[in-house]
Short mmCIF file of C-alpha atoms (C1' of nucleotides) in Angstrom, two decimals:
data_model
loop_
_atom_site.label_atom_id
_atom_site.label_comp_id
_atom_site.label_asym_id
_atom_site.label_seq_id
_atom_site.Cartn_x
_atom_site.Cartn_y
_atom_site.Cartn_z
CA UNK F 28 0.00 0.00 0.00
CA UNK F 29 1.61 3.06 -1.05
CA UNK F 30 -1.12 5.38 -0.32
CA UNK F 31 -0.48 7.53 2.56
CA UNK F 32 -3.93 8.40 3.40
CA UNK F 33 -3.92 9.89 6.75
CA UNK F 34 -7.04 8.43 7.92
CA UNK F 35 -6.69 7.22 11.37
CA UNK F 36 -9.91 5.49 11.45
CA UNK F 37 -8.71 2.17 12.56
CA UNK F 38 -7.70 2.41 16.10
CA UNK F 39 -6.29 -0.57 17.86
CA UNK F 40 -9.40 -1.61 19.62
CA UNK F 41 -11.56 1.02 18.25
CA UNK F 42 -12.80 -1.00 15.43
CA UNK F 43 -14.83 -3.10 17.66
CA UNK F 44 -18.02 -2.99 15.81
CA UNK F 45 -17.28 -2.81 12.17
CA UNK F 46 -17.95 0.84 12.28
CA UNK F 47 -15.26 2.58 10.48
CA UNK F 48 -16.27 6.13 9.75
CA UNK F 49 -15.55 7.07 13.28
CA UNK F 50 -12.81 9.54 12.85
CA UNK F 51 -10.80 9.46 15.91
CA UNK F 52 -7.30 10.36 16.42
CA UNK F 53 -4.63 7.97 15.51
CA UNK F 54 -3.91 5.45 18.14
CA UNK F 55 -0.65 3.79 17.41
CA UNK F 56 -0.53 0.09 17.79
CA UNK F 57 1.98 -1.49 20.12
CA UNK F 58 4.09 -2.62 17.24
CA UNK F 59 4.05 0.79 15.77
CA UNK F 60 5.07 2.32 19.01
CA UNK F 61 7.85 -0.14 19.22
CA UNK F 62 9.15 0.76 15.85
CA UNK F 63 8.90 4.45 16.47
CA UNK F 64 10.45 4.10 19.82
CA UNK F 65 13.37 2.16 18.53
CA UNK F 66 14.02 4.55 15.76
CA UNK F 67 13.91 7.40 18.15
CA UNK F 68 16.17 5.72 20.60
CA UNK F 69 18.58 4.72 17.93
CA UNK F 70 19.37 8.34 17.54
CA UNK F 71 17.12 9.48 14.82
CA UNK F 72 15.09 11.87 16.80
CA UNK F 73 14.27 14.10 13.94
CA UNK F 74 13.88 12.20 10.73
CA UNK F 75 13.84 14.15 7.53
CA UNK F 76 10.99 13.99 5.17
CA UNK F 77 12.03 11.03 3.17
CA UNK F 78 12.77 9.07 6.27
CA UNK F 79 9.44 9.99 7.65
CA UNK F 80 7.77 8.59 4.63
CA UNK F 81 9.76 5.43 4.92
CA UNK F 82 8.89 5.08 8.53
CA UNK F 83 5.28 5.61 7.73
CA UNK F 84 5.37 2.85 5.21
CA UNK F 85 6.89 0.63 7.76
CA UNK F 86 4.24 1.43 10.25
CA UNK F 87 1.51 0.95 7.77
CA UNK F 88 2.04 -2.74 7.97
CA UNK F 89 0.40 -2.66 11.30
CA UNK F 90 -2.33 -0.21 10.71
CA UNK F 91 -3.34 2.90 8.96
CA UNK F 92 -1.07 5.77 9.59
CA UNK F 93 -0.19 8.91 7.76
CA UNK F 94 2.95 10.87 7.34
CA UNK F 95 1.51 13.51 9.52
CA UNK F 96 1.07 11.09 12.32
CA UNK F 97 4.67 10.10 12.14
CA UNK F 98 5.73 13.66 11.97
CA UNK F 99 3.65 14.61 14.94
CA UNK F 100 4.86 11.65 16.85
CA UNK F 101 8.45 12.60 16.51
CA UNK F 102 7.77 16.18 17.27
CA UNK F 103 5.87 15.39 20.36
CA UNK F 104 8.43 12.88 21.35
CA UNK F 105 11.23 15.32 21.13
CA UNK F 106 9.36 18.03 22.88
CA UNK F 107 8.23 15.79 25.61
CA UNK F 108 11.62 14.32 26.13
CA UNK F 109 13.16 17.66 26.44
CA UNK F 110 10.63 18.85 28.86
CA UNK F 111 11.00 15.85 31.02
CA UNK F 112 14.68 16.28 30.96
CA UNK F 113 14.39 19.81 32.10
CA UNK F 114 11.98 18.98 34.79
CA UNK F 115 14.24 16.28 35.96
CA UNK F 116 17.12 18.64 35.99
CA UNK F 117 15.15 21.14 37.92
CA UNK F 118 14.10 18.52 40.36
CA UNK F 119 17.60 17.40 40.85
CA UNK F 120 18.75 20.90 41.33
CA UNK F 121 16.10 21.52 43.86
CA UNK F 122 16.73 18.42 45.81
CA UNK F 123 19.59 16.14 44.91
CA UNK F 124 18.27 13.43 47.13
CA UNK F 125 15.25 13.06 44.98
CA UNK F 126 17.33 11.50 42.32
CA UNK F 127 15.59 8.22 42.44
CA UNK F 128 12.20 9.72 42.25
CA UNK F 129 11.76 10.26 38.63
CA UNK F 130 8.62 12.16 38.62
CA UNK F 131 5.80 9.77 38.41
CA UNK F 132 6.54 8.35 35.07
CA UNK F 133 4.04 5.91 33.91
CA UNK F 134 6.68 3.39 33.17
CA UNK F 135 7.32 0.80 35.71
CA UNK F 136 10.37 -0.69 34.15
CA UNK F 137 12.79 1.85 35.27
CA UNK F 138 15.79 -0.16 36.02
CA UNK F 139 15.40 -3.83 35.67
CA UNK F 140 14.63 -4.16 32.05
CA UNK F 141 15.89 -1.06 30.47
CA UNK F 142 19.33 -0.70 29.20
CA UNK F 143 21.74 2.09 28.96
CA UNK F 144 19.87 5.29 29.05
CA UNK F 145 21.36 6.92 26.11
CA UNK F 146 21.47 4.51 23.36
CA UNK F 147 20.37 1.07 22.51
CA UNK F 148 17.47 -0.24 24.37
CA UNK F 149 16.17 -1.79 21.27
CA UNK F 150 16.56 -0.78 17.77
CA UNK F 151 15.04 -2.07 14.70
CA UNK F 152 15.28 -1.33 11.09
CA UNK F 153 13.82 -3.17 8.27
CA UNK F 154 12.44 -2.36 4.96
CA UNK F 155 9.85 -4.70 3.63
CA UNK F 156 10.99 -3.78 0.22
CA UNK F 157 13.16 -1.36 -1.54
CA UNK F 158 16.52 -2.03 -0.14
CA UNK F 159 18.10 -0.05 -2.84
CA UNK F 160 19.89 2.10 -0.42
CA UNK F 161 23.51 2.52 -1.04
CA UNK F 162 25.32 5.33 0.53
CA UNK F 163 25.15 5.16 4.22
CA UNK F 164 25.39 8.51 5.67
CA UNK F 165 25.70 8.34 9.32
CA UNK F 166 23.13 10.08 11.30
CA UNK F 167 24.01 12.43 13.96
CA UNK F 168 23.26 11.45 17.41
CA UNK F 169 22.67 14.84 18.70
CA UNK F 170 23.74 14.47 22.22
CA UNK F 171 21.28 12.76 24.35
CA UNK F 172 18.98 10.21 22.97
CA UNK F 173 17.23 11.05 26.12
CA UNK F 174 14.24 9.76 27.77
CA UNK F 175 13.33 6.24 27.16
CA UNK F 176 10.94 5.15 29.75
CA UNK F 177 7.70 6.27 28.57
CA UNK F 178 6.56 3.44 26.55
CA UNK F 179 4.08 2.28 29.00
CA UNK F 180 0.53 2.18 28.04
CA UNK F 181 -0.23 0.51 24.87
CA UNK F 182 2.83 -1.58 24.72
CA UNK F 183 2.10 -3.69 27.67
CA UNK F 184 1.30 -6.63 25.56
CA UNK F 185 2.39 -6.99 22.08
CA UNK F 186 -0.31 -9.16 20.85
CA UNK F 187 0.59 -9.40 17.31
CA UNK F 188 -2.51 -10.75 15.82
CA UNK F 189 -0.81 -11.38 12.61
CA UNK F 190 2.35 -9.52 12.27
CA UNK F 191 3.52 -9.09 8.78
CA UNK F 192 7.16 -9.50 8.10
CA UNK F 193 8.72 -7.26 10.57
CA UNK F 194 12.21 -7.84 11.62
CA UNK F 195 14.01 -6.17 14.35
CA UNK F 196 17.69 -6.21 14.60
CA UNK F 197 18.73 -5.71 18.11
CA UNK F 198 21.66 -3.57 18.78
CA UNK F 199 22.34 -0.52 16.81
CA UNK F 200 20.16 -0.05 13.87
CA UNK F 201 21.23 0.43 10.38
CA UNK F 202 19.03 3.29 9.74
CA UNK F 203 20.52 5.50 7.21
CA UNK F 204 19.36 8.91 6.55
CA UNK F 205 19.95 11.11 3.67
CA UNK F 206 21.36 14.40 4.66
CA UNK F 207 21.23 15.92 1.27
CA UNK F 208 18.01 17.74 0.85
CA UNK F 209 16.31 20.88 -0.09
CA UNK F 210 16.51 22.58 -3.34
CA UNK F 211 16.26 25.81 -1.60
CA UNK F 212 18.01 28.28 -3.69
CA UNK F 213 17.27 31.83 -3.01
CA UNK F 214 16.37 33.53 0.15
CA UNK F 215 14.99 36.64 -1.27
CA UNK F 216 12.64 38.56 0.81
CA UNK F 217 11.75 41.32 -1.46
CA UNK F 218 8.23 42.14 -0.62
CA UNK F 219 8.47 41.04 2.89
CA UNK F 220 9.32 43.45 5.52
CA UNK F 221 12.17 42.60 7.78
CA UNK F 222 10.28 43.54 10.83
CA UNK F 223 9.86 46.62 12.87
CA UNK K 8 -15.02 47.61 27.72
CA UNK K 9 -12.15 45.55 27.23
CA UNK K 10 -9.69 47.82 25.78
CA UNK K 11 -6.53 46.47 27.08
CA UNK K 12 -4.50 46.75 24.01
CA UNK K 13 -0.96 46.02 24.27
CA UNK K 14 1.50 47.55 22.05
CA UNK K 15 2.07 46.08 18.75
CA UNK K 16 5.62 45.55 18.08
CA UNK K 17 7.68 42.88 19.49
CA UNK K 18 5.86 41.69 22.46
CA UNK K 19 2.38 40.47 22.16
CA UNK K 20 1.98 39.87 25.76
CA UNK K 21 -1.01 40.09 27.82
CA UNK K 22 -1.75 38.32 30.93
CA UNK K 23 -3.97 39.02 33.77
CA UNK K 24 -2.39 38.95 37.08
CA UNK K 25 -4.15 36.23 38.86
CA UNK K 26 -7.17 35.38 36.92
CA UNK K 27 -6.05 34.49 33.50
CA UNK K 28 -4.48 31.24 32.54
CA UNK K 29 -1.37 33.20 31.98
CA UNK K 30 -1.31 32.94 28.31
CA UNK K 31 1.95 33.91 26.90
CA UNK K 32 1.13 33.61 23.32
CA UNK K 33 -1.55 35.29 21.42
CA UNK K 34 -4.76 33.40 21.15
CA UNK K 35 -6.77 34.86 18.35
CA UNK K 36 -10.41 35.36 19.05
CA UNK K 37 -12.96 33.80 16.77
CA UNK K 38 -13.76 37.10 15.18
CA UNK K 39 -10.15 37.80 14.65
CA UNK K 40 -9.70 34.50 12.98
CA UNK K 41 -12.63 35.24 10.80
CA UNK K 42 -11.20 38.51 9.75
CA UNK K 43 -7.81 37.13 9.08
CA UNK K 44 -9.28 34.23 7.26
CA UNK K 45 -11.37 36.39 5.06
CA UNK K 46 -8.55 38.67 4.21
CA UNK K 47 -6.39 35.77 3.37
CA UNK K 48 -8.99 34.13 1.27
CA UNK K 49 -9.80 37.32 -0.48
CA UNK K 50 -6.43 37.15 -2.03
CA UNK K 51 -4.26 39.11 0.25
CA UNK K 52 -2.05 36.33 1.37
CA UNK K 53 0.96 38.44 2.01
CA UNK K 54 0.02 41.87 3.17
CA UNK K 55 2.70 44.52 3.20
CA UNK K 56 3.60 46.26 6.34
CA UNK K 57 1.13 49.05 6.18
CA UNK K 58 -1.67 46.67 5.48
CA UNK K 59 -0.54 44.56 8.32
CA UNK K 60 -0.80 47.48 10.60
CA UNK K 61 -4.26 48.20 9.34
CA UNK K 62 -5.30 44.65 9.87
CA UNK K 63 -3.91 44.71 13.32
CA UNK K 64 -5.93 47.74 14.15
CA UNK K 65 -8.94 46.01 12.86
CA UNK K 66 -8.29 43.00 14.96
CA UNK K 67 -7.64 45.05 17.99
CA UNK K 68 -11.29 45.71 18.28
CA UNK K 69 -11.70 42.19 19.46
CA UNK K 70 -8.68 41.78 21.59
CA UNK K 71 -5.12 42.64 22.03
CA UNK K 72 -2.94 41.81 19.14
CA UNK K 73 0.30 43.00 17.79
CA UNK K 74 1.67 43.51 14.36
CA UNK K 75 3.97 40.64 14.87
CA UNK K 76 1.06 38.38 15.55
CA UNK K 77 -0.56 39.35 12.34
CA UNK K 78 2.63 38.93 10.47
CA UNK K 79 3.24 35.52 11.90
CA UNK K 80 -0.28 34.51 11.27
CA UNK K 81 -0.06 35.23 7.61
CA UNK K 82 3.25 33.62 7.35
CA UNK K 83 2.10 30.45 9.00
CA UNK K 84 -1.01 30.52 7.00
CA UNK K 85 0.78 30.68 3.72
CA UNK K 86 3.14 27.97 4.69
CA UNK K 87 0.43 25.75 5.91
CA UNK K 88 -1.72 26.22 2.88
CA UNK K 89 1.05 25.39 0.56
CA UNK K 90 2.00 22.33 2.44
CA UNK K 91 -1.52 21.19 2.58
CA UNK K 92 -1.88 21.62 -1.06
CA UNK K 93 1.22 19.71 -1.80
CA UNK K 94 0.28 16.96 0.51
CA UNK K 95 -3.04 16.73 -1.13
CA UNK K 96 -1.46 16.54 -4.49
CA UNK K 97 0.81 13.82 -3.35
CA UNK K 98 -2.05 11.90 -1.91
CA UNK K 99 -4.02 12.09 -5.04
CA UNK K 100 -1.08 11.14 -7.10
CA UNK K 101 -0.25 8.18 -5.00
CA UNK K 102 -3.69 6.75 -4.86
CA UNK K 103 -6.65 8.48 -6.35
CA UNK K 104 -8.98 6.17 -4.57
CA UNK K 105 -7.82 7.44 -1.27
CA UNK K 106 -9.11 10.81 -2.10
CA UNK K 107 -11.71 10.77 0.55
CA UNK K 108 -9.33 9.67 3.13
CA UNK K 109 -8.17 12.64 4.93
CA UNK K 110 -7.78 12.31 8.56
CA UNK K 111 -10.84 14.10 9.57
CA UNK K 112 -10.91 16.90 7.20
CA UNK K 113 -13.64 17.26 4.73
CA UNK K 114 -13.63 15.01 1.79
CA UNK K 115 -14.47 17.83 -0.50
CA UNK K 116 -10.98 18.19 -1.62
CA UNK K 117 -11.17 16.13 -4.69
CA UNK K 118 -13.40 18.36 -6.64
CA UNK K 119 -11.35 21.37 -5.90
CA UNK K 120 -12.80 24.50 -7.17
CA UNK K 121 -10.65 27.08 -5.62
CA UNK K 122 -7.23 26.14 -4.68
CA UNK K 123 -5.71 29.44 -5.36
CA UNK K 124 -5.37 31.84 -2.53
CA UNK K 125 -7.47 34.26 -4.41
CA UNK K 126 -10.33 31.91 -4.57
CA UNK K 127 -13.38 33.24 -2.92
CA UNK K 128 -14.35 31.86 0.36
CA UNK K 129 -15.57 34.74 2.22
CA UNK K 130 -14.19 38.12 1.94
CA UNK K 131 -14.95 41.36 3.50
CA UNK K 132 -15.49 44.77 2.11
CA UNK K 133 -18.08 47.27 2.88
CA UNK K 134 -18.70 50.65 4.17
CA UNK K 135 -19.25 50.92 7.86
CA UNK K 136 -22.64 52.41 7.58
CA UNK K 137 -24.03 50.27 4.87
CA UNK K 138 -23.55 47.02 6.58
CA UNK K 139 -24.90 48.15 9.84
CA UNK K 140 -28.24 46.64 9.12
CA UNK K 141 -29.34 43.21 8.17
CA UNK K 142 -28.50 41.60 11.39
CA UNK K 143 -30.85 38.74 11.00
CA UNK K 144 -28.12 36.25 10.85
CA UNK K 145 -24.70 36.55 12.11
CA UNK K 146 -22.86 35.48 9.07
CA UNK K 147 -22.75 32.80 6.56
CA UNK K 148 -19.82 30.75 5.79
CA UNK K 149 -20.01 28.50 2.90
CA UNK K 150 -19.43 25.17 4.37
CA UNK K 151 -18.73 24.01 0.93
CA UNK K 152 -15.55 25.84 1.01
CA UNK K 153 -13.06 23.51 -0.37
CA UNK K 154 -9.70 22.45 0.61
CA UNK K 155 -8.12 25.51 1.95
CA UNK K 156 -10.07 26.13 4.99
CA UNK K 157 -9.24 25.62 8.52
CA UNK K 158 -11.09 27.65 10.94
CA UNK K 159 -9.62 26.64 14.14
CA UNK K 160 -11.58 25.13 16.85
CA UNK K 161 -10.92 28.11 18.95
CA UNK K 162 -14.00 29.65 17.66
CA UNK K 163 -16.45 28.59 20.13
CA UNK K 164 -17.51 31.27 22.42
CA UNK K 165 -16.91 34.86 22.39
CA UNK K 166 -16.63 36.64 25.58
CA UNK K 167 -16.13 39.93 24.04
CA UNK K 168 -17.18 42.26 26.70
CA UNK K 169 -18.08 45.12 24.57
CA UNK K 170 -16.42 46.09 21.42
CA UNK K 171 -17.62 48.24 18.63
CA UNK K 172 -19.22 46.66 15.64
CA UNK K 173 -16.84 45.94 12.98
CA UNK K 174 -16.94 46.19 9.32
CA UNK K 175 -14.19 45.11 7.16
CA UNK K 176 -13.32 46.71 3.94
CA UNK K 177 -10.58 45.01 2.27
CA UNK K 178 -11.73 42.47 -0.16
CA UNK K 179 -14.74 41.72 -2.20
CA UNK K 180 -17.79 40.99 -0.22
CA UNK K 181 -18.73 42.22 3.14
CA UNK K 182 -18.40 40.83 6.53
CA UNK K 183 -19.91 42.25 9.54
CA UNK K 184 -19.05 41.01 12.91
CA UNK K 185 -20.50 42.18 16.10
CA UNK K 186 -18.48 41.70 19.17
CA UNK K 187 -21.28 40.38 21.24
CA UNK K 188 -22.25 37.76 18.80
CA UNK K 189 -21.05 34.35 19.44
CA UNK K 190 -19.57 32.58 16.63
CA UNK K 191 -20.85 29.21 16.01
CA UNK K 192 -17.87 27.01 16.26
CA UNK K 193 -17.83 24.06 14.08
CA UNK K 194 -15.26 21.75 15.35
CA UNK K 195 -13.86 21.14 12.01
CA UNK K 196 -10.23 21.16 12.41
CA UNK K 197 -8.28 20.73 9.37
CA UNK K 198 -5.87 18.13 9.96
CA UNK K 199 -3.79 17.49 7.12
CA UNK K 200 -0.35 17.63 8.18
CA UNK K 201 2.50 19.95 8.48
CA UNK K 202 4.80 18.81 5.86
CA UNK K 203 4.85 16.80 2.71
"C1'" DG N 8 -19.97 7.84 35.30
"C1'" DT N 9 -16.28 10.77 36.80
"C1'" DT N 10 -11.55 12.08 37.16
"C1'" DG N 11 -6.68 11.99 35.91
"C1'" DT N 12 -3.11 11.27 32.90
"C1'" DA N 13 -0.75 10.27 28.54
"C1'" DT N 14 -0.54 11.79 24.13
"C1'" DG N 15 -2.13 13.02 19.32
"C1'" DA N 16 -3.07 17.22 16.95
"C1'" DA N 17 -2.90 22.16 16.18
"C1'" DT N 18 -0.74 26.44 15.99
"C1'" DG N 19 1.83 30.59 17.57
"C1'" DA N 20 6.53 31.94 17.70
"C1'" DA N 21 10.74 31.87 16.32
"C1'" DT N 22 15.26 30.80 13.50
"C1'" DG N 23 17.97 30.15 9.10
"C1'" DC D 12 9.85 30.57 2.55
"C1'" DA D 13 11.34 26.06 5.03
"C1'" DT D 14 11.87 23.92 9.57
"C1'" DT D 15 11.77 23.60 14.29
"C1'" DC D 16 10.46 24.59 19.16
"C1'" DA D 17 7.14 25.53 22.73
"C1'" DT D 18 2.59 25.68 24.36
"C1'" DT D 19 -1.97 24.54 24.22
"C1'" DC D 20 -6.28 22.01 22.99
"C1'" DA D 21 -8.69 17.68 22.50
"C1'" DT D 22 -9.23 13.05 23.30
"C1'" DA D 23 -8.32 7.95 24.29
"C1'" DC D 24 -7.67 5.19 28.01
"C1'" DA D 25 -7.06 3.74 32.76
"C1'" DA D 26 -8.14 4.12 37.54
"C1'" DC D 27 -11.54 5.08 40.82
#
DNA sequence: GTTGTATGAATGAATG
DNA sequence: CATTCATTCATACAAC
């Protein structure tokens, strides 16, 4: 399916009664969250357009999703991570003893199951088709692949009803991004006013 | 009377001391959105500075707003419209059958009658005195307005204490908004996405 | 059924 | 004009 219709009609459990025209907001499926999460944690916190499309296609194997959803997801993810980080910092600054009390995070797997808080965790990368990639430009791991415990709710049970070919390579992913972009040529601002 | 205008340039800030939700950023009132929307749809998608100032003054009748806000609004508007258009094009190109599948936006995009910014939607232009009558109905917005609409959901209730009637003269038709009138908010939020 | 929280979606405000 | 960040609104879902 190469259509990227952004209909988010099919929620995970929302389609309980063969009623589809219920336009709700996109509710990512556990598998989708897993994929997104791994991509994010593998360092690609801000995928460019083309990557976003690719990711969307990947996710589409598990349910309807649009590019916009993917875009929003990453944006929210970044924003949220940053905010949490800041709050945590503030908390620590206020009271160093409160180190162990990470807010109230919905995640319960703080220490036992998670890995190094800055990298791996789990990463996956797989293209169902189109492996015509060649040049592997390394992505830039900004600095902190921050927050990782947040994947609580919907991922509790990955009940893959019938998971299409979806492979996950543990370790560091092979996600390759394409830095080259934008045909932006001229930055003329003739009729626009600079600003008062 | 609610004439707490703040100055235009630079800092659109307005917050009540202890009663307001401490809004830092400008939240356009429904009437303001209407005005802006009509100006935009009347063809003026990129107003020069002087026009911007005029628009701001117009908007100020319904709440504090600065030139910068107006400027940003138009800028975002243009950007968003273009992106939406491109996304739509892409969608149609990818899979014409998926035409009706927009997240929860109207499905009236396929026909497309006016995709140009100059396409009529509702515009405003009239002399202050002439439009003072005919107050049977608040206003009429063609719900059949095609793709390029996105009246935010913020148009729900208007608490305008008391502001002078307003008549816009800028475009083609006329639009008369009375501050006390509540604008019927249709929760139609355009939701195509932010980037192609 | 109500409340609280997590989070998708939207948009104002920048920056390049 | 393209992209990104920050804040806010709306809603799905869980807990009660």
